[in-house]
Structure formats: C-alpha cells, structure tokens
Short mmCIF file of C-alpha atoms (C1' of nucleotides) in Angstrom, two decimals:
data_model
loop_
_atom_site.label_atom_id
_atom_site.label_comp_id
_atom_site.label_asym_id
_atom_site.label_seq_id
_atom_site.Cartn_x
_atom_site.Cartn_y
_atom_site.Cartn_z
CA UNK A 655 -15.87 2.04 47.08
CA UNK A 656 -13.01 3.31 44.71
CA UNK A 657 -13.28 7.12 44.45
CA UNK A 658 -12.45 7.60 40.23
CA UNK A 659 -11.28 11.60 39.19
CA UNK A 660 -12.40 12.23 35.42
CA UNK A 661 -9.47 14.68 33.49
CA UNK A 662 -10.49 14.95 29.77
CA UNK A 663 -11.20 17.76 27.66
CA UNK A 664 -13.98 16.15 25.94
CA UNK A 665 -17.32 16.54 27.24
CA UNK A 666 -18.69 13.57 25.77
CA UNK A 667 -16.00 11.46 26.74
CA UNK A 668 -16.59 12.22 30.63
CA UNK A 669 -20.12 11.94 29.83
CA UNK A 670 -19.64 8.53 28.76
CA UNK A 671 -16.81 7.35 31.43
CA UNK A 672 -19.16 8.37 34.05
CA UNK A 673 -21.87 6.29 33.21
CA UNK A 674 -19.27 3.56 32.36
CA UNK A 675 -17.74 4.08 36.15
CA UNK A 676 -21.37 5.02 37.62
CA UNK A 677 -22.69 2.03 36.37
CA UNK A 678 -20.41 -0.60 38.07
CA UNK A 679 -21.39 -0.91 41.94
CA UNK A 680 -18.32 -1.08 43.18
CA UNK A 681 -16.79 3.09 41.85
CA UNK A 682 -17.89 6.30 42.17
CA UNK A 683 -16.91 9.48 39.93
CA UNK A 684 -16.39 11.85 42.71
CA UNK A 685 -14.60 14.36 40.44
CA UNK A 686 -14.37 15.92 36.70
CA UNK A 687 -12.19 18.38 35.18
CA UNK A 688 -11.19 19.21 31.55
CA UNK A 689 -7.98 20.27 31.83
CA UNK A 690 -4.86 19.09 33.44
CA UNK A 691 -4.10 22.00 35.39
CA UNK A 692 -7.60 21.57 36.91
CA UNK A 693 -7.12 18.34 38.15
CA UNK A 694 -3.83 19.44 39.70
CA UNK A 695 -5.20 22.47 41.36
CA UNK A 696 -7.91 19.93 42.87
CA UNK A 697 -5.71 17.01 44.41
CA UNK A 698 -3.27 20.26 45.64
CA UNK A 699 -6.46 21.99 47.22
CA UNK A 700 -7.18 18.12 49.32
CA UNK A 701 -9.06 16.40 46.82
CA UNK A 702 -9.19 12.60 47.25
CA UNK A 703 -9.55 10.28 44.96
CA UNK A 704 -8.34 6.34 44.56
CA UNK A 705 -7.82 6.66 41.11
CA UNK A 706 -7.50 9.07 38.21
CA UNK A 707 -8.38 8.54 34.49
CA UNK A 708 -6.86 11.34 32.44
CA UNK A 709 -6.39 11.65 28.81
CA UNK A 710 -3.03 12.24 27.25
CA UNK A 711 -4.29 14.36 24.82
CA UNK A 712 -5.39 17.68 26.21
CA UNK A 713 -6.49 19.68 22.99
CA UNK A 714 -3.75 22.53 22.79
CA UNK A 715 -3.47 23.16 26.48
CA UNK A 716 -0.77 24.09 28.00
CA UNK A 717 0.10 21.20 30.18
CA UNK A 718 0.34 18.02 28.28
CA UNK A 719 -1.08 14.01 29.76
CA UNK A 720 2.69 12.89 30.43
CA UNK A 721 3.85 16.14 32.13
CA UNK A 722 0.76 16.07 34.37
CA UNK A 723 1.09 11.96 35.39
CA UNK A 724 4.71 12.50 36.44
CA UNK A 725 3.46 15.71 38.80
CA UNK A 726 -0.03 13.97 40.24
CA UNK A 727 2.14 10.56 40.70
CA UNK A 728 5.46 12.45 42.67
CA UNK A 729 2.93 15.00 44.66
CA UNK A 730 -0.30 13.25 45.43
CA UNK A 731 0.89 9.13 44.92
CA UNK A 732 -2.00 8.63 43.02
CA UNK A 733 -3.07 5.79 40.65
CA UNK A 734 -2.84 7.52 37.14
CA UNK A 735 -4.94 5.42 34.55
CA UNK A 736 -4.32 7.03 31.06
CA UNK A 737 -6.91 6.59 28.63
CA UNK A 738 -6.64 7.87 25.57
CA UNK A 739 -7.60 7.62 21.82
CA UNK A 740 -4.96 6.58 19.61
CA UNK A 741 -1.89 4.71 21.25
CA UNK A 742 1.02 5.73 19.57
CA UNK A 743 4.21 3.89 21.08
CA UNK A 744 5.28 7.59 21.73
CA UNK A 745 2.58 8.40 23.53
CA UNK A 746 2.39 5.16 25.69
CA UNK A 747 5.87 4.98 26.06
CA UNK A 748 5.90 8.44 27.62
CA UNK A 749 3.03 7.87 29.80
CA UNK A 750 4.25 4.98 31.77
CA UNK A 751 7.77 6.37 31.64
CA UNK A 752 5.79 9.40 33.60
CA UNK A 753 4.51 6.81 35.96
CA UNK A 754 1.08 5.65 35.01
CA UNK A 755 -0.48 2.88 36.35
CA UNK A 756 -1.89 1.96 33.51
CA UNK A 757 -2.63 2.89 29.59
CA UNK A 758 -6.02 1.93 27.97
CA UNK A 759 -7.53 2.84 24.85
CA UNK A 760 -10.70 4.59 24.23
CA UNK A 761 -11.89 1.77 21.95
CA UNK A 762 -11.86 -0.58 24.95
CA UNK A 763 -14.73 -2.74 25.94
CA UNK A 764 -16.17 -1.32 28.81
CA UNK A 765 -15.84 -3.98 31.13
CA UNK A 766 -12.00 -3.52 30.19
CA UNK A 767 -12.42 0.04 31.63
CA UNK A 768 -13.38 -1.65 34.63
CA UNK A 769 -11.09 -4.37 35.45
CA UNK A 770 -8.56 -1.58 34.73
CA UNK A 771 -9.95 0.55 37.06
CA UNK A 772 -9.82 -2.14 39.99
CA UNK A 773 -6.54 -3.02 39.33
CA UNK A 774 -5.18 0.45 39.17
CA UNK A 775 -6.88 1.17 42.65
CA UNK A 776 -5.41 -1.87 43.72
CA UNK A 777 -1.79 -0.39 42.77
CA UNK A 778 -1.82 -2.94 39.96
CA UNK A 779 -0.44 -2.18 36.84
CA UNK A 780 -3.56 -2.04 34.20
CA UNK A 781 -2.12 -2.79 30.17
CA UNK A 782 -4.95 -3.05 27.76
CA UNK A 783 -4.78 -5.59 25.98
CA UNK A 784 -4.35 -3.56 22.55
CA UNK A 785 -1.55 -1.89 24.54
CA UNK A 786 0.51 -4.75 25.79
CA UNK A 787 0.43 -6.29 22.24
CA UNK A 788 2.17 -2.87 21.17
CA UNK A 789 4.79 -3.24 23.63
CA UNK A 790 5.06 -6.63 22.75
CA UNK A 791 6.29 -5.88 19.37
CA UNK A 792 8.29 -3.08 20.39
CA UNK A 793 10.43 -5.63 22.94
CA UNK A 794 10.54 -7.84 19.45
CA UNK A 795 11.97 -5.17 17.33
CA UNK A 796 14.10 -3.15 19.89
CA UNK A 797 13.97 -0.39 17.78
CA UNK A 798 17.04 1.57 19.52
CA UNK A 799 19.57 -1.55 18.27
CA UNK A 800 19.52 0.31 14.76
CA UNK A 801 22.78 1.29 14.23
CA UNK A 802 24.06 4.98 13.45
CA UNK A 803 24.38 4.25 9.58
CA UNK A 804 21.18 2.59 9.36
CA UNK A 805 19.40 5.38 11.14
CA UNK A 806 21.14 7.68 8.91
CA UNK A 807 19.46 5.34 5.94
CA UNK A 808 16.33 5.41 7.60
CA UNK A 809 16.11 8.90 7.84
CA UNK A 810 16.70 9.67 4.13
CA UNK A 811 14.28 7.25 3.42
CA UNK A 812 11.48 8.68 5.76
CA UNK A 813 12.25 11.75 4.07
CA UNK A 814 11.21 10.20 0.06
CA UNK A 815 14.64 9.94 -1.54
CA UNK A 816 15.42 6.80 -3.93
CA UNK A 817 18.40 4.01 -3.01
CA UNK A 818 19.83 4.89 -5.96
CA UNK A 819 19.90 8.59 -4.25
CA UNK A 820 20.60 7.39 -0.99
CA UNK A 821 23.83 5.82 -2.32
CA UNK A 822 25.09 8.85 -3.74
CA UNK A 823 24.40 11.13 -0.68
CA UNK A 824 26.16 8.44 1.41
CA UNK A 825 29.10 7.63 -1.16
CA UNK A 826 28.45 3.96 -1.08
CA UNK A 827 26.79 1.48 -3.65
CA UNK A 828 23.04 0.73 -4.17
CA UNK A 829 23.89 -3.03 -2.61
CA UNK A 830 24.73 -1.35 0.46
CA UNK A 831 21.48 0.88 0.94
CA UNK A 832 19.40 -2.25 0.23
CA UNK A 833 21.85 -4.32 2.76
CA UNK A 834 20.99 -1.63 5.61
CA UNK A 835 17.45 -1.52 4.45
CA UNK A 836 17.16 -5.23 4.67
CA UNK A 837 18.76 -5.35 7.97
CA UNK A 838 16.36 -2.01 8.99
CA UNK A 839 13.33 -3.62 8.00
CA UNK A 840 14.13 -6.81 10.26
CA UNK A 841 14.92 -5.01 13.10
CA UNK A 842 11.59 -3.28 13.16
CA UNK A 843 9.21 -5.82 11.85
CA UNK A 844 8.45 -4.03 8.55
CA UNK A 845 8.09 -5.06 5.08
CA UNK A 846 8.67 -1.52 3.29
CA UNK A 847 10.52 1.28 2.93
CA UNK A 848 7.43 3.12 3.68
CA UNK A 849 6.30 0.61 6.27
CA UNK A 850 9.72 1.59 8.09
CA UNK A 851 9.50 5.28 7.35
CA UNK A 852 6.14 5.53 9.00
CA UNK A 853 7.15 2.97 11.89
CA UNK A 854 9.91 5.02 12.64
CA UNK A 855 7.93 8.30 12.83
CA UNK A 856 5.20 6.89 15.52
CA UNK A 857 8.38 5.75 17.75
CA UNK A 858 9.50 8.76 17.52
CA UNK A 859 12.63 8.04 16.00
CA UNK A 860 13.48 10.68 13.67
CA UNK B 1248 -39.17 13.37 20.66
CA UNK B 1249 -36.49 12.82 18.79
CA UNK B 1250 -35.34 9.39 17.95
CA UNK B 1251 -31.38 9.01 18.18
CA UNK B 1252 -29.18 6.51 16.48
CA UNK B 1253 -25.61 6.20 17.72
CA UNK B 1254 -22.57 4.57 15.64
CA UNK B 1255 -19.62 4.48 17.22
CA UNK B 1256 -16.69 2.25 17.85
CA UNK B 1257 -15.91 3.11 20.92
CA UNK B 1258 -17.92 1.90 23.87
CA UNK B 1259 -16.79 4.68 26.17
CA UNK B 1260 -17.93 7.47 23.23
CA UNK B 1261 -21.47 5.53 22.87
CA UNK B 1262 -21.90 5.64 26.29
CA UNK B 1263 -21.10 9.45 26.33
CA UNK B 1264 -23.38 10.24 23.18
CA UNK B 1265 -26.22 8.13 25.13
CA UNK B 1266 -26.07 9.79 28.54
CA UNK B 1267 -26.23 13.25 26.53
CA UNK B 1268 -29.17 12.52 24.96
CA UNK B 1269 -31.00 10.62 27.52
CA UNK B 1270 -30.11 13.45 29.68
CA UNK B 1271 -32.36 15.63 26.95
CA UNK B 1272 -36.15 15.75 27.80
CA UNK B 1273 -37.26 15.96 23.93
CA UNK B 1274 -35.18 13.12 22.77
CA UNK B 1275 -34.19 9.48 23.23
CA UNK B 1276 -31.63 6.85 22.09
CA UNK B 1277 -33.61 3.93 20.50
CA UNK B 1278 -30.48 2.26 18.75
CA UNK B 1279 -26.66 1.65 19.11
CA UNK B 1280 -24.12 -0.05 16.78
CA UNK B 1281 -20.54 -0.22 16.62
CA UNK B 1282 -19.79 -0.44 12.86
CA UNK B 1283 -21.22 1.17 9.95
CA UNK B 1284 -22.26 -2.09 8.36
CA UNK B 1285 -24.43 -2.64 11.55
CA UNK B 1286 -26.50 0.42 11.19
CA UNK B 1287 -26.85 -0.17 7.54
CA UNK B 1288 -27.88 -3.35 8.61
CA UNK B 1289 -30.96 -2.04 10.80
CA UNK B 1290 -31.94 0.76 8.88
CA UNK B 1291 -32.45 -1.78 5.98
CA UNK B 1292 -34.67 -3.89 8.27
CA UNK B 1293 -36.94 -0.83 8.87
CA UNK B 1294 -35.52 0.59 11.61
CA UNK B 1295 -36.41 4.20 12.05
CA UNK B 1296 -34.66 7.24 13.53
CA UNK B 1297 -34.68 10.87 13.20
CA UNK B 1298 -31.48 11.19 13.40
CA UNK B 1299 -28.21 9.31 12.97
CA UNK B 1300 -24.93 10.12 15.18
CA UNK B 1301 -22.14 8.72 13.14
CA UNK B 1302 -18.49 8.74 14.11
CA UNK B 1303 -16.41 9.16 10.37
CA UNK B 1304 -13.65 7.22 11.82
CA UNK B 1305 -14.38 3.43 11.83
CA UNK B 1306 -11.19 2.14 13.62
CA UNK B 1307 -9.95 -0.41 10.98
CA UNK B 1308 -13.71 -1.18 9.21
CA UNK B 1309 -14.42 -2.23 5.85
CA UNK B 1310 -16.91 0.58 5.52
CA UNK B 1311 -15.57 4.51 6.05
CA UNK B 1312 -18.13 6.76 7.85
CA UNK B 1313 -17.88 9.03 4.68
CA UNK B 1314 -19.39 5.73 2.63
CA UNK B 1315 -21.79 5.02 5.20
CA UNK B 1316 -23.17 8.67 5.44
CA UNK B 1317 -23.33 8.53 1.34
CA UNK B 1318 -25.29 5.10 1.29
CA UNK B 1319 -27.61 6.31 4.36
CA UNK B 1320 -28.71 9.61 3.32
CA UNK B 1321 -29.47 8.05 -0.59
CA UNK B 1322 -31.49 4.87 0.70
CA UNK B 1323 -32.72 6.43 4.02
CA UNK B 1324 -32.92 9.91 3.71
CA UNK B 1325 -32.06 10.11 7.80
CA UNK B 1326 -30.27 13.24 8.50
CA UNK B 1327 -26.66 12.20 9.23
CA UNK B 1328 -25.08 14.01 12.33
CA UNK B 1329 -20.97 13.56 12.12
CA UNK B 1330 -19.47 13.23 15.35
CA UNK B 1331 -16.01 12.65 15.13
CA UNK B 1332 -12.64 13.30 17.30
CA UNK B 1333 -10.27 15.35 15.22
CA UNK B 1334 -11.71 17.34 12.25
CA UNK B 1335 -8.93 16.77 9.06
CA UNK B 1336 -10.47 19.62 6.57
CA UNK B 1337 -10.55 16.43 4.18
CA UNK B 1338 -12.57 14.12 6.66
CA UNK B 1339 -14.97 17.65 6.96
CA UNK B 1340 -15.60 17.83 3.32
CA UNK B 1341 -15.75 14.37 2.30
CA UNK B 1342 -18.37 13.78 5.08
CA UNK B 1343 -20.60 17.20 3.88
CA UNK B 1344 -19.96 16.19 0.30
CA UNK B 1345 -21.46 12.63 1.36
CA UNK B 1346 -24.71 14.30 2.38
CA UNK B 1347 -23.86 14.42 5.83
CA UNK B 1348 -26.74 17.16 7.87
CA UNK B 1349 -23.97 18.63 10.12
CA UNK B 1350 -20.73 17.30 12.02
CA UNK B 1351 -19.42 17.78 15.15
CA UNK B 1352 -15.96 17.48 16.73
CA UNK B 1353 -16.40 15.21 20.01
CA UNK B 1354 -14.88 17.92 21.94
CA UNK B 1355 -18.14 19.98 21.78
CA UNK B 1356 -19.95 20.90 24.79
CA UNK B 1357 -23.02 19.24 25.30
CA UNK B 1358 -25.40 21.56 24.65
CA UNK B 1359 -23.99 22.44 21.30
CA UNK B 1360 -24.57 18.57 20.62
CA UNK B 1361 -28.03 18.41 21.68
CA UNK B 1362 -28.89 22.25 19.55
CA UNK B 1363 -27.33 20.21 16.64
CA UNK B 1364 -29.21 17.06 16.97
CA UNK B 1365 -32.27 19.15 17.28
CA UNK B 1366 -31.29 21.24 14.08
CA UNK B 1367 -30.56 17.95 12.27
CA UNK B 1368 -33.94 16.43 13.25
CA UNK B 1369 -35.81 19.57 12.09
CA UNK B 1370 -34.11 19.21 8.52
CA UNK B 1371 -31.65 21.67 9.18
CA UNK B 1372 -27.45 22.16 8.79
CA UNK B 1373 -25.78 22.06 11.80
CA UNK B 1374 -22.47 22.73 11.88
CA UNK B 1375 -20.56 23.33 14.88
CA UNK B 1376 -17.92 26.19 15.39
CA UNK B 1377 -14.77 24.85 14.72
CA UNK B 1378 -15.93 23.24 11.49
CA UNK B 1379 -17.42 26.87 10.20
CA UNK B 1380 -14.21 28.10 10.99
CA UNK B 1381 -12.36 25.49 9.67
CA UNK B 1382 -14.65 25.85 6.24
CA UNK B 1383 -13.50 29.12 6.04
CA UNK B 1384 -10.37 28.80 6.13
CA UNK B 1385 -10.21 26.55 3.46
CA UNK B 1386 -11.53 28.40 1.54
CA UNK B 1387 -8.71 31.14 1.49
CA UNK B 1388 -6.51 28.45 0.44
CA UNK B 1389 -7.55 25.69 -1.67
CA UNK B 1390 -5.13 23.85 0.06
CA UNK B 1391 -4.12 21.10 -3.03
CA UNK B 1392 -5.86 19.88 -6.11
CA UNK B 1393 -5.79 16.32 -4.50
CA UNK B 1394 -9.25 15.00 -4.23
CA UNK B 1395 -10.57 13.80 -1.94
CA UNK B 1396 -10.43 10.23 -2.92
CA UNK B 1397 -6.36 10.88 -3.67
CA UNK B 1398 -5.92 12.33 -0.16
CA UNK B 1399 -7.21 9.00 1.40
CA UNK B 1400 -4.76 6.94 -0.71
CA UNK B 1401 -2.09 9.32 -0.23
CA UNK B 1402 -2.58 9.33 3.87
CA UNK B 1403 -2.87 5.61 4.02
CA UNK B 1404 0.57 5.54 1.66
CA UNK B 1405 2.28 7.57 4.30
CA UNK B 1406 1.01 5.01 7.32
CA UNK B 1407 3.00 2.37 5.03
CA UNK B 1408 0.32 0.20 3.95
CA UNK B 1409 1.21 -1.60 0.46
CA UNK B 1410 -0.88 -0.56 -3.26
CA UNK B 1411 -2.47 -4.19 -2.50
CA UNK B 1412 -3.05 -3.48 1.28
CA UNK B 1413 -4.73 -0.47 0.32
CA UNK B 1414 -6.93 -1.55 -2.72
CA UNK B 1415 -8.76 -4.29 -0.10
CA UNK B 1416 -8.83 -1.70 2.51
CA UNK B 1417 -11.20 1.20 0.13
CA UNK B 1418 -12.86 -2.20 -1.69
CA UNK B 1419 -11.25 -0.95 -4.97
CA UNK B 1420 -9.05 -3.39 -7.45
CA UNK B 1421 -4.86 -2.62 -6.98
CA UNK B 1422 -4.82 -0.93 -10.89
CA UNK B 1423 -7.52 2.07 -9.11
CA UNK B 1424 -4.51 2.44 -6.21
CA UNK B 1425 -2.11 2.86 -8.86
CA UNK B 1426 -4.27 4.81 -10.83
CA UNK B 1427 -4.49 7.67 -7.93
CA UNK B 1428 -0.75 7.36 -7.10
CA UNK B 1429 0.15 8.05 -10.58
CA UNK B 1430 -2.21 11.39 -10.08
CA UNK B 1431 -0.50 12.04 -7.13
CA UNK B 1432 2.42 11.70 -7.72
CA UNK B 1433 2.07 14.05 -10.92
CA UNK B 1434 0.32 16.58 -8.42
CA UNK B 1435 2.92 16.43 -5.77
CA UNK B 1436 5.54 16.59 -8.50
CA UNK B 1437 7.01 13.32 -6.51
CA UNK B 1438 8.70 10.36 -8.00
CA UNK B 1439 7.81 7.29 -5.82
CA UNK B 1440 5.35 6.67 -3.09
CA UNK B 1441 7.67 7.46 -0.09
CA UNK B 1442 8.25 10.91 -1.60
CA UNK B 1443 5.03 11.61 -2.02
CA UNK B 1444 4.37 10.72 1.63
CA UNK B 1445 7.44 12.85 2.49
CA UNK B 1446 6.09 15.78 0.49
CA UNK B 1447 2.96 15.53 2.12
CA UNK B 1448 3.64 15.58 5.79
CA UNK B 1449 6.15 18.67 4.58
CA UNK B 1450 2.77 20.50 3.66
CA UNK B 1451 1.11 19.08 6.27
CA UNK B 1452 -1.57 17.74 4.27
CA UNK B 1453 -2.64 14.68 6.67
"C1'" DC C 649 -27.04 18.21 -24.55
"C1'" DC C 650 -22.21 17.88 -24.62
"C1'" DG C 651 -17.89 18.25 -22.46
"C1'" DC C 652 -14.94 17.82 -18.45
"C1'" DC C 653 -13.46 15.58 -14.35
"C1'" DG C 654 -13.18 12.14 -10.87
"C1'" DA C 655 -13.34 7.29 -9.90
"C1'" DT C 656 -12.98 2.96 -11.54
"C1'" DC C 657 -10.44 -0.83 -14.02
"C1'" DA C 658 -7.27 -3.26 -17.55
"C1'" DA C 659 -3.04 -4.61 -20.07
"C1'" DC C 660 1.66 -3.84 -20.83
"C1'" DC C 661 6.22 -2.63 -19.86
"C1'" DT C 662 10.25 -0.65 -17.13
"C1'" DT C 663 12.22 0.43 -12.93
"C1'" DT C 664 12.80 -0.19 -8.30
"C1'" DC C 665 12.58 -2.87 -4.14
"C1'" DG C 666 13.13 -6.71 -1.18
"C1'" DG C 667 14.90 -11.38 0.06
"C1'" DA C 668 18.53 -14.68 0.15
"C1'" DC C 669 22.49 -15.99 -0.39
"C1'" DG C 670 27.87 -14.88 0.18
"C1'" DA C 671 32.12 -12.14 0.72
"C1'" DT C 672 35.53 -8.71 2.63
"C1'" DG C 673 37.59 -5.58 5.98
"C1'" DC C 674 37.54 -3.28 10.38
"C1'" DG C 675 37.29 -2.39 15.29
"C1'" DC C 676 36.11 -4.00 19.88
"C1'" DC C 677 36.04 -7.00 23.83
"C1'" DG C 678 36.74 -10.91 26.69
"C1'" DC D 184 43.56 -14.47 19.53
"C1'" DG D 185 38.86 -15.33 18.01
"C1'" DG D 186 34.51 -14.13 17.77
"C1'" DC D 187 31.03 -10.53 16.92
"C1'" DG D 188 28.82 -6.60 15.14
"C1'" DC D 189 29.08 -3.15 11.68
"C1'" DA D 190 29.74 -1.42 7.13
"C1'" DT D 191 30.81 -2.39 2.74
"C1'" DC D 192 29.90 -4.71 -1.86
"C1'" DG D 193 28.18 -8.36 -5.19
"C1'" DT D 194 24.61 -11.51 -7.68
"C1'" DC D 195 20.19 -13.56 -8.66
"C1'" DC D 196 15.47 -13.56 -8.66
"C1'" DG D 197 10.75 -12.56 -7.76
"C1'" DA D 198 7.61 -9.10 -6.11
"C1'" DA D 199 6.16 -4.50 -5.83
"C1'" DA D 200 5.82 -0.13 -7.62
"C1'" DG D 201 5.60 3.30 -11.38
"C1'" DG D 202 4.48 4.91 -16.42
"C1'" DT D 203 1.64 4.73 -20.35
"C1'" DT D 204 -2.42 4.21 -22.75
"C1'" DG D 205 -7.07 3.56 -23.06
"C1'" DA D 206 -11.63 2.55 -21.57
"C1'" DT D 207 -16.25 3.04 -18.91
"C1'" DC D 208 -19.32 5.54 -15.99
"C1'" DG D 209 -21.47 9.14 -13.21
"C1'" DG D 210 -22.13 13.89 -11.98
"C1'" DC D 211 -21.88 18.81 -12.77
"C1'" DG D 212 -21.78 23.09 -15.39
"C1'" DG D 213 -22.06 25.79 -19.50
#
DNA sequence: CCGCCGATCAACCTTTCGGACGATGCGCCG
DNA sequence: CGGCGCATCGTCCGAAAGGTTGATCGGCGG
C-alpha cells in the first residue's frame, strides 16, 4: 500500500486527488495539508508517508513548492511528486533542480496521476508526458548558448523597441539586429520577435 | 436536489468538483464534460441541470468559457457557476458580462462552493469573496479603456502568437486581429505589437 | 428613436520583419 | 596555423505587420 501526503492550497484540488488516489486499490491518502509549512511541520513531527504530491504554487504563502521539495527531499528522503497547473520551464526546471521525483500537470489523465504515483514510490523518476516534451525542446534549443550580444538584442526586444531602434541603441546597422535576431530565433525554436520575447520570459531569461 | 453539471479540463479538478458535491446531501452530479463544446453538445440534446460548473479557462479549446457561458445562459437559461483557478479582473468581467450566475476561484473552501451552487440553483448571484473584492477594486480604477475583447488579443500578442495564429484561435477573420491591434495600439500609445505587449506587462495588465 | 460604441470584416498601401544567401574581421583554442 | 564562434554588414525577396478608410451589425442610453 503506498501511503500518498496531499500539500495544495486548493480545497478542491485535494478533494479531487483524493478520490483520484482513493480510488486506485493499490494508495492511500493518509495525509492533507494546504500549506507547505504544514506539510513540513508533519513529516518533522514523524509523519510517514511513501510519497508526497505538492503543488508548486502555494497562493502567496510564504514558503514557495521549490523551496519546500529541496527541504522535505534533504530532511525526510521523501518521494516529492509536483503537480501543478501551468508548467512553465521555470517552474519545472526549478522543481526537479530542488529534487523532485517527478513533475505532472494538473490537466493529466488520471490514470497518468497514477502511474506517476507508482513510479515515484518506486524511487522512479515520474515526467508527464506534457512535461518531458517541454524539456525536450528546451535540450533542442539550449537556450543558455545565446550569446551576450544576442541576449542584449533579445532583451530590447522583449522590452517593445523597433530594429531600426535597436540599431541605434547598440551603434550597429539594422542588418546586424536582424542577423542576431535570425540567429536568436533559431536557437530557441521561435518564429517572432514576439514569439522570442515571450519564450524568453517563461525561461526566465531576462 | 440539485442537479450539477461539471466542465472542466482537468480530470483531477472534475474529480474535486464531483466529490464536493456528492459529498452534499441536497445535490448530485448527473453530468461531466471536458470541453465547452461537449456540454453545449448535451444541453442541446435535452440534457437538464440546475446548475452548470464551468471552468473559464479551456486549456487550448476552440470555444472560451466566456463564449460558452454567453451561448448557455441565451439558449438554456441554466445558471452558469464560474469556477476557475486565477481570477484576471478581465476573465471576472467578461464571464459576469456573459451572463455568468456567480464565479468562484478554485481556491475556495468547500462550503463556500456548495452555498454558491445552492445560491445559483435558487436563481441567485453568487459571488465569492475575492471576486467582490476584486470588483471593487476595479472600480476605483478603471484600470484601461481596453475592452474586453482588446485585452484578449492584446494578452495572446504578448504569449507571441502571430495576427493569423490568433484570428483562428477567437474564430474571427485576420483583418478583426488587426482591427483591435490598431485600437490598441492607439490606446497604449504603442507603435508595434511587441511594444504594446511590453507596455502591457509594464502596467501589469495580463 | 437616434446616436454612439464595440465587434466584425474588407481593400489598399507602406513599413517592418524574417529567411537565405554571402562577406569581413577578430579572438580563442588545440 | 587553421578552424570555429562571434559580431559585424550587405542584398534580395516574400511574408507579416501596421495605417487608413469605410462598411455592417448589435446593444445600450439619452
């Protein structure tokens, strides 16, 4: 029987992994808490539990998903299945950085939820599918291979200016902006200016 | 009893919504759909609720919630309940200015869902909390003239999606697209799409 | 009832971007 | 030394975006 810990801060959520993790015959919720430093107060206090599904986003709390995965995996050794609404590469990056086991959407099929769940008791690394395909992409376009002057591009572009601008601020020619932006939106798999701008911002890199 | 309708991407949420209601002696799911063109789909066959739990956000659908709550309420006159994660003033009004009987942020406690459902099956507004509050605090400021339809074009603009991209996404031809940006643009006092993007994160409009 | 506004679309034109070449110079590293 | 990556510029062309004007339609308020 794998003991599952609930840590979200939405009622309905809980409500609805429990009956997800209830309803398979093989997990029990033995646990549920809505914020992070809840969850950390239980395991501290002896609580036991084979793995924990927590959600990154904890409202405005105080403690945040990631900071709380690296502190329940280095104290307690626990299996830390993050679950989660929107995936941002941030956000996912940052979570198995922090040591989770695993990283699953909240759009996942519910048998998903499960085979996760197994695996991540098992000490298994659990990608959704959703999520792998994101870091798929990411290994693709290795994002951090921009160089400094394209960054520097990218940056004035995130923040609305022209080529014809950019060129100015920079002291070079319009044939040079477009060059880096050319070469900018290779490297991350974009087709736009804007595509790149708003890449850039959900990686973080800006 | 009160017959519940749940529409909801996410499995995990559905099964939330569902073990909250089920768990309510005076009410009952009777249906469940994932996309908005699914419950339009069986209300149009004569299916019959009391009330309709709709999530605004349909991951990447064809049909917005807002659209959906609009269509419903004119051909079905079912009180629309929104249930939806995060609570953008715009997604707020758009939904209430679609006809919608009250909305909800999923990070309600329980009981506030079920007083709302019952409100909303008796006819009456139910708004929760954070959305009064929210309400009234937009109407101190009147944040920007964008409407409502501008702000949708101007947020999916700022994820990096292309005029074209966005025209098949809201079902409208590429010269409507245009047509907004132009507004916006003149609203924002911008130049170019990108700025206008840039200018709106500054103000925090999305 | 009429006017205004928001949403929708169209046609036309100008500007800007993006893609696909190629070219030069510079520094670094094996 | 000889690549290799980076930054710099150029041209050509097609695609995308932006500006202008004008039109229809529905709702809402005076």
């Amino acid at each position: 029987m794998i003991d599952v810990v609930l840590a979200d801060d939405h009622p309905v959520v809980r409500a609805g992994l429990r009956a997800v993790v209830d309803s398979q015959p093989d997990m029990q919720v033995v646990h549920e808490t809505s914020t992070a430093e809840d969850l950390l107060a239980w395991l501290d206090d002896g609580g036991q539990a084979d793995v924990i599904l927590l959600d990154l986003r904890f409202g405005d709390a105080r403690m945040g998903g990631a900071t709380a995965t690296g502190t329940i995996v280095r104290r307690h050794r626990t299996p830390v299945l993050v679950v989660t609404t929107y995936g941002t590469d941030a956000d996912i990056l940052a979570a198995i950085e922090a040591g989770a086991t695993g990283y699953l959407l909240k759009d996942a099929p519910t048998d998903e939820l499960a085979r996760a769940v197994r695996s991540a008791a098992a000490g298994e690394v659990a990608l959704g599918p959703d999520v792998q395909r994101r870091l798929l992409g990411r290994m693709r376009s290795p994002s951090e291979n921009l160089s400094t002057r394209e960054l520097e591009v990218l940056r004035l572009v995130a923040a609305g200016r022209s080529n014809d601008a950019i060129a100015r601020e920079l002291f070079v020619s319009v044939a040079t902006i477009k060059s880096h932006l050319a070469h900018i939106n290779t490297k991350l798999g974009t087709r736009s200016r804007t595509a790149a701008a708003a890449t850039a911002r959900d990686r973080g890199m800006l």
